[in-house]
mmCIF file of N, CA and C in Angstrom:
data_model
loop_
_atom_site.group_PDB
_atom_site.id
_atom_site.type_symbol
_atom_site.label_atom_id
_atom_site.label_comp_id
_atom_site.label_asym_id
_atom_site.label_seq_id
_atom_site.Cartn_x
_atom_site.Cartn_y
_atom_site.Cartn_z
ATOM 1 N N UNK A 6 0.858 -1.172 0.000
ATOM 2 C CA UNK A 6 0.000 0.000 0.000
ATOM 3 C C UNK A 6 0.904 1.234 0.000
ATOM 4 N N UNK A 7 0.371 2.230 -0.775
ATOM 5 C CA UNK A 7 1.206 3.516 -1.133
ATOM 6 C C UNK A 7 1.314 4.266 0.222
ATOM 7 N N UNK A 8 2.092 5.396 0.341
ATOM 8 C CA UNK A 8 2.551 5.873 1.791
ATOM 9 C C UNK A 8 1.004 7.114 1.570
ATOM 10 N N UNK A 9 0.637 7.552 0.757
ATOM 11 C CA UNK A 9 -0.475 8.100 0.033
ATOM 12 C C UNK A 9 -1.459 7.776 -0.460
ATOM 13 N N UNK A 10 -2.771 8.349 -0.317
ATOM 14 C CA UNK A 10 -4.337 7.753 -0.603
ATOM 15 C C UNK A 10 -4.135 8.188 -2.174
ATOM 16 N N UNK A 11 -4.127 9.124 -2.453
ATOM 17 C CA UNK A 11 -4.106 9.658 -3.813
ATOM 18 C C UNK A 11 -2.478 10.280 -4.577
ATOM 19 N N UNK A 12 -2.315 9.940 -5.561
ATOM 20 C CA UNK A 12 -1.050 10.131 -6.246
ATOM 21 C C UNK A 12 -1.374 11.497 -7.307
ATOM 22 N N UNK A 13 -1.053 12.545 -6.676
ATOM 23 C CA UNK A 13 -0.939 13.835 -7.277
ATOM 24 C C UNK A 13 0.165 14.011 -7.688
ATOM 25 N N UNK A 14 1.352 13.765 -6.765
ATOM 26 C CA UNK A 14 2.517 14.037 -7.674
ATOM 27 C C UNK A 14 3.652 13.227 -7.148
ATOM 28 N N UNK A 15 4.764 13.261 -7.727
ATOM 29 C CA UNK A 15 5.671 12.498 -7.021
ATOM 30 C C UNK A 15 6.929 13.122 -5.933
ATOM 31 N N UNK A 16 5.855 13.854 -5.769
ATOM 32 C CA UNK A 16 7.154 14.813 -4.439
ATOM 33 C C UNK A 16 6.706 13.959 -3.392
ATOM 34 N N UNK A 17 5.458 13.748 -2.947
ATOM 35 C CA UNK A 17 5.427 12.773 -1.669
ATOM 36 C C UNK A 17 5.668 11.468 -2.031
ATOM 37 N N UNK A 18 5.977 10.921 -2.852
ATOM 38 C CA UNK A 18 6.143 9.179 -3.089
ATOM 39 C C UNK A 18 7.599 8.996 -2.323
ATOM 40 N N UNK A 19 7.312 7.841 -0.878
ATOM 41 C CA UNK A 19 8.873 7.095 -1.094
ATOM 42 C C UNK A 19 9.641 6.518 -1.922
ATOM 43 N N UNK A 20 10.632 6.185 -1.290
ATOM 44 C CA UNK A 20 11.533 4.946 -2.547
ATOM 45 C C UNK A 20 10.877 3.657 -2.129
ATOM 46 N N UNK A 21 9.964 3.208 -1.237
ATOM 47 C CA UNK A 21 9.513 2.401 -1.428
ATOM 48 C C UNK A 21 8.269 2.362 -2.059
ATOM 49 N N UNK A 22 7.427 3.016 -2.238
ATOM 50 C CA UNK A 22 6.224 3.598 -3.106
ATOM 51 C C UNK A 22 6.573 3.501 -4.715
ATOM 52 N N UNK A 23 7.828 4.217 -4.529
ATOM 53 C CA UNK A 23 8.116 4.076 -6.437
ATOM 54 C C UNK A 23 8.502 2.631 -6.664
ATOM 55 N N UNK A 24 9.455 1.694 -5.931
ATOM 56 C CA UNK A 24 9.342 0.621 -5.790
ATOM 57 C C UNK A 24 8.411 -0.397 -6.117
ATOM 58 N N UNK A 25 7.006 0.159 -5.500
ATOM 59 C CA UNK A 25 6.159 -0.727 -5.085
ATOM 60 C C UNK A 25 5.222 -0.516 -6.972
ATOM 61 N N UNK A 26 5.309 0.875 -6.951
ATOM 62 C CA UNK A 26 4.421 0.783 -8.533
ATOM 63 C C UNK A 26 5.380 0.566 -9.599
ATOM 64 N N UNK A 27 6.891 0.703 -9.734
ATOM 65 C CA UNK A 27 7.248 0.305 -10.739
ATOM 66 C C UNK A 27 7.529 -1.996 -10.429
ATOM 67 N N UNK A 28 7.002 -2.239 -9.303
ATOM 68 C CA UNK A 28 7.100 -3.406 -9.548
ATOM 69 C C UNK A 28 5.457 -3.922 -9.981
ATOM 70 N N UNK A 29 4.585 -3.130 -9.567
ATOM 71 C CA UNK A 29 3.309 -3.266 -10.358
ATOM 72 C C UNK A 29 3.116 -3.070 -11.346
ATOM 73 N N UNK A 30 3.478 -2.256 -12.135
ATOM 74 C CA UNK A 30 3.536 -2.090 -13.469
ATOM 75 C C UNK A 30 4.037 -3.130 -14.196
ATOM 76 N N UNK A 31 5.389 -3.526 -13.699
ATOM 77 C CA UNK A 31 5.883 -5.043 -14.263
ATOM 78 C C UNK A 31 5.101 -5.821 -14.193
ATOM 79 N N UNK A 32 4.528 -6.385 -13.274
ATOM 80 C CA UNK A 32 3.720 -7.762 -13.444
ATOM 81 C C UNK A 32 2.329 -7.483 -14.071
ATOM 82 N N UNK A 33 1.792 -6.211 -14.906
ATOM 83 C CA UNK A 33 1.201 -5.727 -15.564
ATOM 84 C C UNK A 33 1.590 -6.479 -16.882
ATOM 85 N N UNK A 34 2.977 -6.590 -17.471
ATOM 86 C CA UNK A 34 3.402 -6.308 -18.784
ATOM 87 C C UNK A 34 2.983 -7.849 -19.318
ATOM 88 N N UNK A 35 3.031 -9.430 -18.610
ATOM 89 C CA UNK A 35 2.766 -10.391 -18.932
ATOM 90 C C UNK A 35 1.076 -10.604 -19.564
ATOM 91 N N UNK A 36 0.758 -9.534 -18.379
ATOM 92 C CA UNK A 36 -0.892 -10.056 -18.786
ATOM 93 C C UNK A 36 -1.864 -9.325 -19.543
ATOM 94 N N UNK A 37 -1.468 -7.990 -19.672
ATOM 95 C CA UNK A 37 -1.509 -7.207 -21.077
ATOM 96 C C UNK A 37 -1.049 -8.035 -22.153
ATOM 97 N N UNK A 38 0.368 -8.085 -22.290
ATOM 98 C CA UNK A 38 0.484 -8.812 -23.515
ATOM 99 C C UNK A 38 0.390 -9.953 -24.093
ATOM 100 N N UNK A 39 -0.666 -11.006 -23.310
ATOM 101 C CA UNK A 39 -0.988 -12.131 -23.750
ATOM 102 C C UNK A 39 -2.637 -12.459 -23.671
ATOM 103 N N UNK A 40 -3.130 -11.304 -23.338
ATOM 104 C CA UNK A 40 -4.815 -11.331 -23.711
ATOM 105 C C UNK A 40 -5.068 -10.779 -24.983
ATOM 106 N N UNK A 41 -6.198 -11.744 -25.024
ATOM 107 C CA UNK A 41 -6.829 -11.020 -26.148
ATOM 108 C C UNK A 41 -7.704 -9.428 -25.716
ATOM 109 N N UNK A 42 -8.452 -9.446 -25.005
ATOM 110 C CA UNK A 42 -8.926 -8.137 -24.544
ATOM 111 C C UNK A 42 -7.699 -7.509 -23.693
ATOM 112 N N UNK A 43 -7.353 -6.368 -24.152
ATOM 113 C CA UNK A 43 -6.767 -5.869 -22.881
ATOM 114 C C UNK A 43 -6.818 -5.316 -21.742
ATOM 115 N N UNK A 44 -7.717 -5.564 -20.787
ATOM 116 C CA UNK A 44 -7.861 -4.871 -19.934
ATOM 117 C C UNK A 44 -7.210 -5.418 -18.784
ATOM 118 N N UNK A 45 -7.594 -4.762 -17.663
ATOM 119 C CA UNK A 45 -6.199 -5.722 -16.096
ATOM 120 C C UNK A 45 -7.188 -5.765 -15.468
ATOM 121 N N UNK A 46 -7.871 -6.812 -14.908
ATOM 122 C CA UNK A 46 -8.422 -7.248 -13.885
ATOM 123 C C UNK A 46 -7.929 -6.367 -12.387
ATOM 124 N N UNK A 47 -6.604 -6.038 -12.335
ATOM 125 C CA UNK A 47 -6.120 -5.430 -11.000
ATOM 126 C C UNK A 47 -7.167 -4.119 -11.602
ATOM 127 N N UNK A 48 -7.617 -3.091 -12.471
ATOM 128 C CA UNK A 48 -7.776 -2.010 -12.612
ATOM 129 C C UNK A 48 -9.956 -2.161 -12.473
ATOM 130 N N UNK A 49 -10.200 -2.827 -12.295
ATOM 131 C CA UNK A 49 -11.761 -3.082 -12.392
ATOM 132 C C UNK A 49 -11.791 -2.288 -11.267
ATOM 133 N N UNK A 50 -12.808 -1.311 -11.561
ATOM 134 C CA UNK A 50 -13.869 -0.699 -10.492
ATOM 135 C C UNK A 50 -12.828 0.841 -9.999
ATOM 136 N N UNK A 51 -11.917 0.745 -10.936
ATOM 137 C CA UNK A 51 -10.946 2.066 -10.527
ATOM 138 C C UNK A 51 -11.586 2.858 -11.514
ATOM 139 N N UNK A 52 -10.960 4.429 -10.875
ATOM 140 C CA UNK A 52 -11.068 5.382 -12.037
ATOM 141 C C UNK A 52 -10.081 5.676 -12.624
ATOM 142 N N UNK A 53 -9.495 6.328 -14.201
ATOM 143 C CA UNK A 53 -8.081 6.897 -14.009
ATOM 144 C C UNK A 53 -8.660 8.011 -14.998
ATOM 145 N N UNK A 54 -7.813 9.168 -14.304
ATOM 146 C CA UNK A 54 -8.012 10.676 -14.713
ATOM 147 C C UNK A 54 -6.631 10.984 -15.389
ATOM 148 N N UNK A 55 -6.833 11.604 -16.062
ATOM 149 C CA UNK A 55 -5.554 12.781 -16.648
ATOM 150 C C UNK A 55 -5.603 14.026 -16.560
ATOM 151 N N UNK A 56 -4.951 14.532 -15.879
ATOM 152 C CA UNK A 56 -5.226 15.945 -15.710
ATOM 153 C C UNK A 56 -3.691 16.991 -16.650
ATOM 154 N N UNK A 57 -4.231 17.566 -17.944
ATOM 155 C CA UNK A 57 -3.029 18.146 -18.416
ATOM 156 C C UNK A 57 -3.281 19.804 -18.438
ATOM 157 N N UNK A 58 -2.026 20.154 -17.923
ATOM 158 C CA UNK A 58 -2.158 21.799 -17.217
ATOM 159 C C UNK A 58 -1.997 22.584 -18.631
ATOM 160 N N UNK A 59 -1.231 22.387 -19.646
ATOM 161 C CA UNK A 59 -0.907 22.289 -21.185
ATOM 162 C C UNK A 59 -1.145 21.238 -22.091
ATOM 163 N N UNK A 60 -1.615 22.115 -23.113
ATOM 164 C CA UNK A 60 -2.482 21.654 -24.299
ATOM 165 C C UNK A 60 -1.054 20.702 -25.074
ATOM 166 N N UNK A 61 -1.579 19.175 -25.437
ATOM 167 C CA UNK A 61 -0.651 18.694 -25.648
ATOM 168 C C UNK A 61 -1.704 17.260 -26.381
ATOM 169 N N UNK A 62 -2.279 17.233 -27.785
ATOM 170 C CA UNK A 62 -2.589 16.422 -28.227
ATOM 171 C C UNK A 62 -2.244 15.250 -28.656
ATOM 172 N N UNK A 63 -1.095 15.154 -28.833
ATOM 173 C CA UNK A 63 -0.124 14.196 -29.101
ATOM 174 C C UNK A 63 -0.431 13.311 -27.834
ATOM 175 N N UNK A 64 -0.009 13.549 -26.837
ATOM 176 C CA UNK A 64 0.097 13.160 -25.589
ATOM 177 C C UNK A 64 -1.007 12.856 -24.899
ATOM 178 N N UNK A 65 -2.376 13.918 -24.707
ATOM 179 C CA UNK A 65 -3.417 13.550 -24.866
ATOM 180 C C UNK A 65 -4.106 11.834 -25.103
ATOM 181 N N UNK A 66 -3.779 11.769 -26.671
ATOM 182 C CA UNK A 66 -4.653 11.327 -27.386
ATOM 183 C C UNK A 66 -3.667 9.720 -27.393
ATOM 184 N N UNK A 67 -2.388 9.555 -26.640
ATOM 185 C CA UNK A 67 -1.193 8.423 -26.265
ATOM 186 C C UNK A 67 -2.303 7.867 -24.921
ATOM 187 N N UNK A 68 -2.382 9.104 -24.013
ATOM 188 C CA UNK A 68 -2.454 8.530 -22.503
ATOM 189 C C UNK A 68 -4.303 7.784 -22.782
ATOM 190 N N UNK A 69 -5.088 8.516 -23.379
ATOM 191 C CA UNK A 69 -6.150 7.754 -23.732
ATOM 192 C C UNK A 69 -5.994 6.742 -24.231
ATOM 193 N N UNK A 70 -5.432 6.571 -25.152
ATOM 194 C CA UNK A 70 -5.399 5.442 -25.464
ATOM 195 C C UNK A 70 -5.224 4.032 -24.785
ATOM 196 N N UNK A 71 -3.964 4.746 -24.293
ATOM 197 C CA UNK A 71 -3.491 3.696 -23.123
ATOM 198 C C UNK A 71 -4.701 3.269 -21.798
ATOM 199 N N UNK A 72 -5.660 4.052 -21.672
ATOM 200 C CA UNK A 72 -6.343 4.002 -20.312
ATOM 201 C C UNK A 72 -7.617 2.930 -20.795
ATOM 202 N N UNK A 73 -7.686 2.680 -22.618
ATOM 203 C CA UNK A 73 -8.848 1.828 -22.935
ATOM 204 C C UNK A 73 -8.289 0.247 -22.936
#
């Protein structure tokens, strides 16, 4: 569990926090890339927001993608 309820930015994350999501993210990469649907069972019933302070479509239209 994160040292934080909500991840606004990474000034409050420990080194064990960054730890903890870049080792979640890894065990992400097996099961993404061997479904046919992609979605993660770990992510059901979450929300995920993007919040961009600058206009940046490129980037935008990457992070959506990624969130379907």
């Amino acid at each position: 569990m994160l040292s934080v309820k909500n991840l606004i930015d990474t000034n409050s994350l420990t080194a064990d926090d960054i730890t903890q999501i870049l080792d979640t993210a890894k065990s992400f990469d097996p099961i993404v890339n061997n479904r046919v649907i992609k979605k993660v069972p770990a992510l059901r019933g979450r929300t995920i927001v993007n919040l961009f302070l600058e206009p940046s479509t490129r980037t935008k239209s990457s992070f959506e993608l990624a969130e379907k």
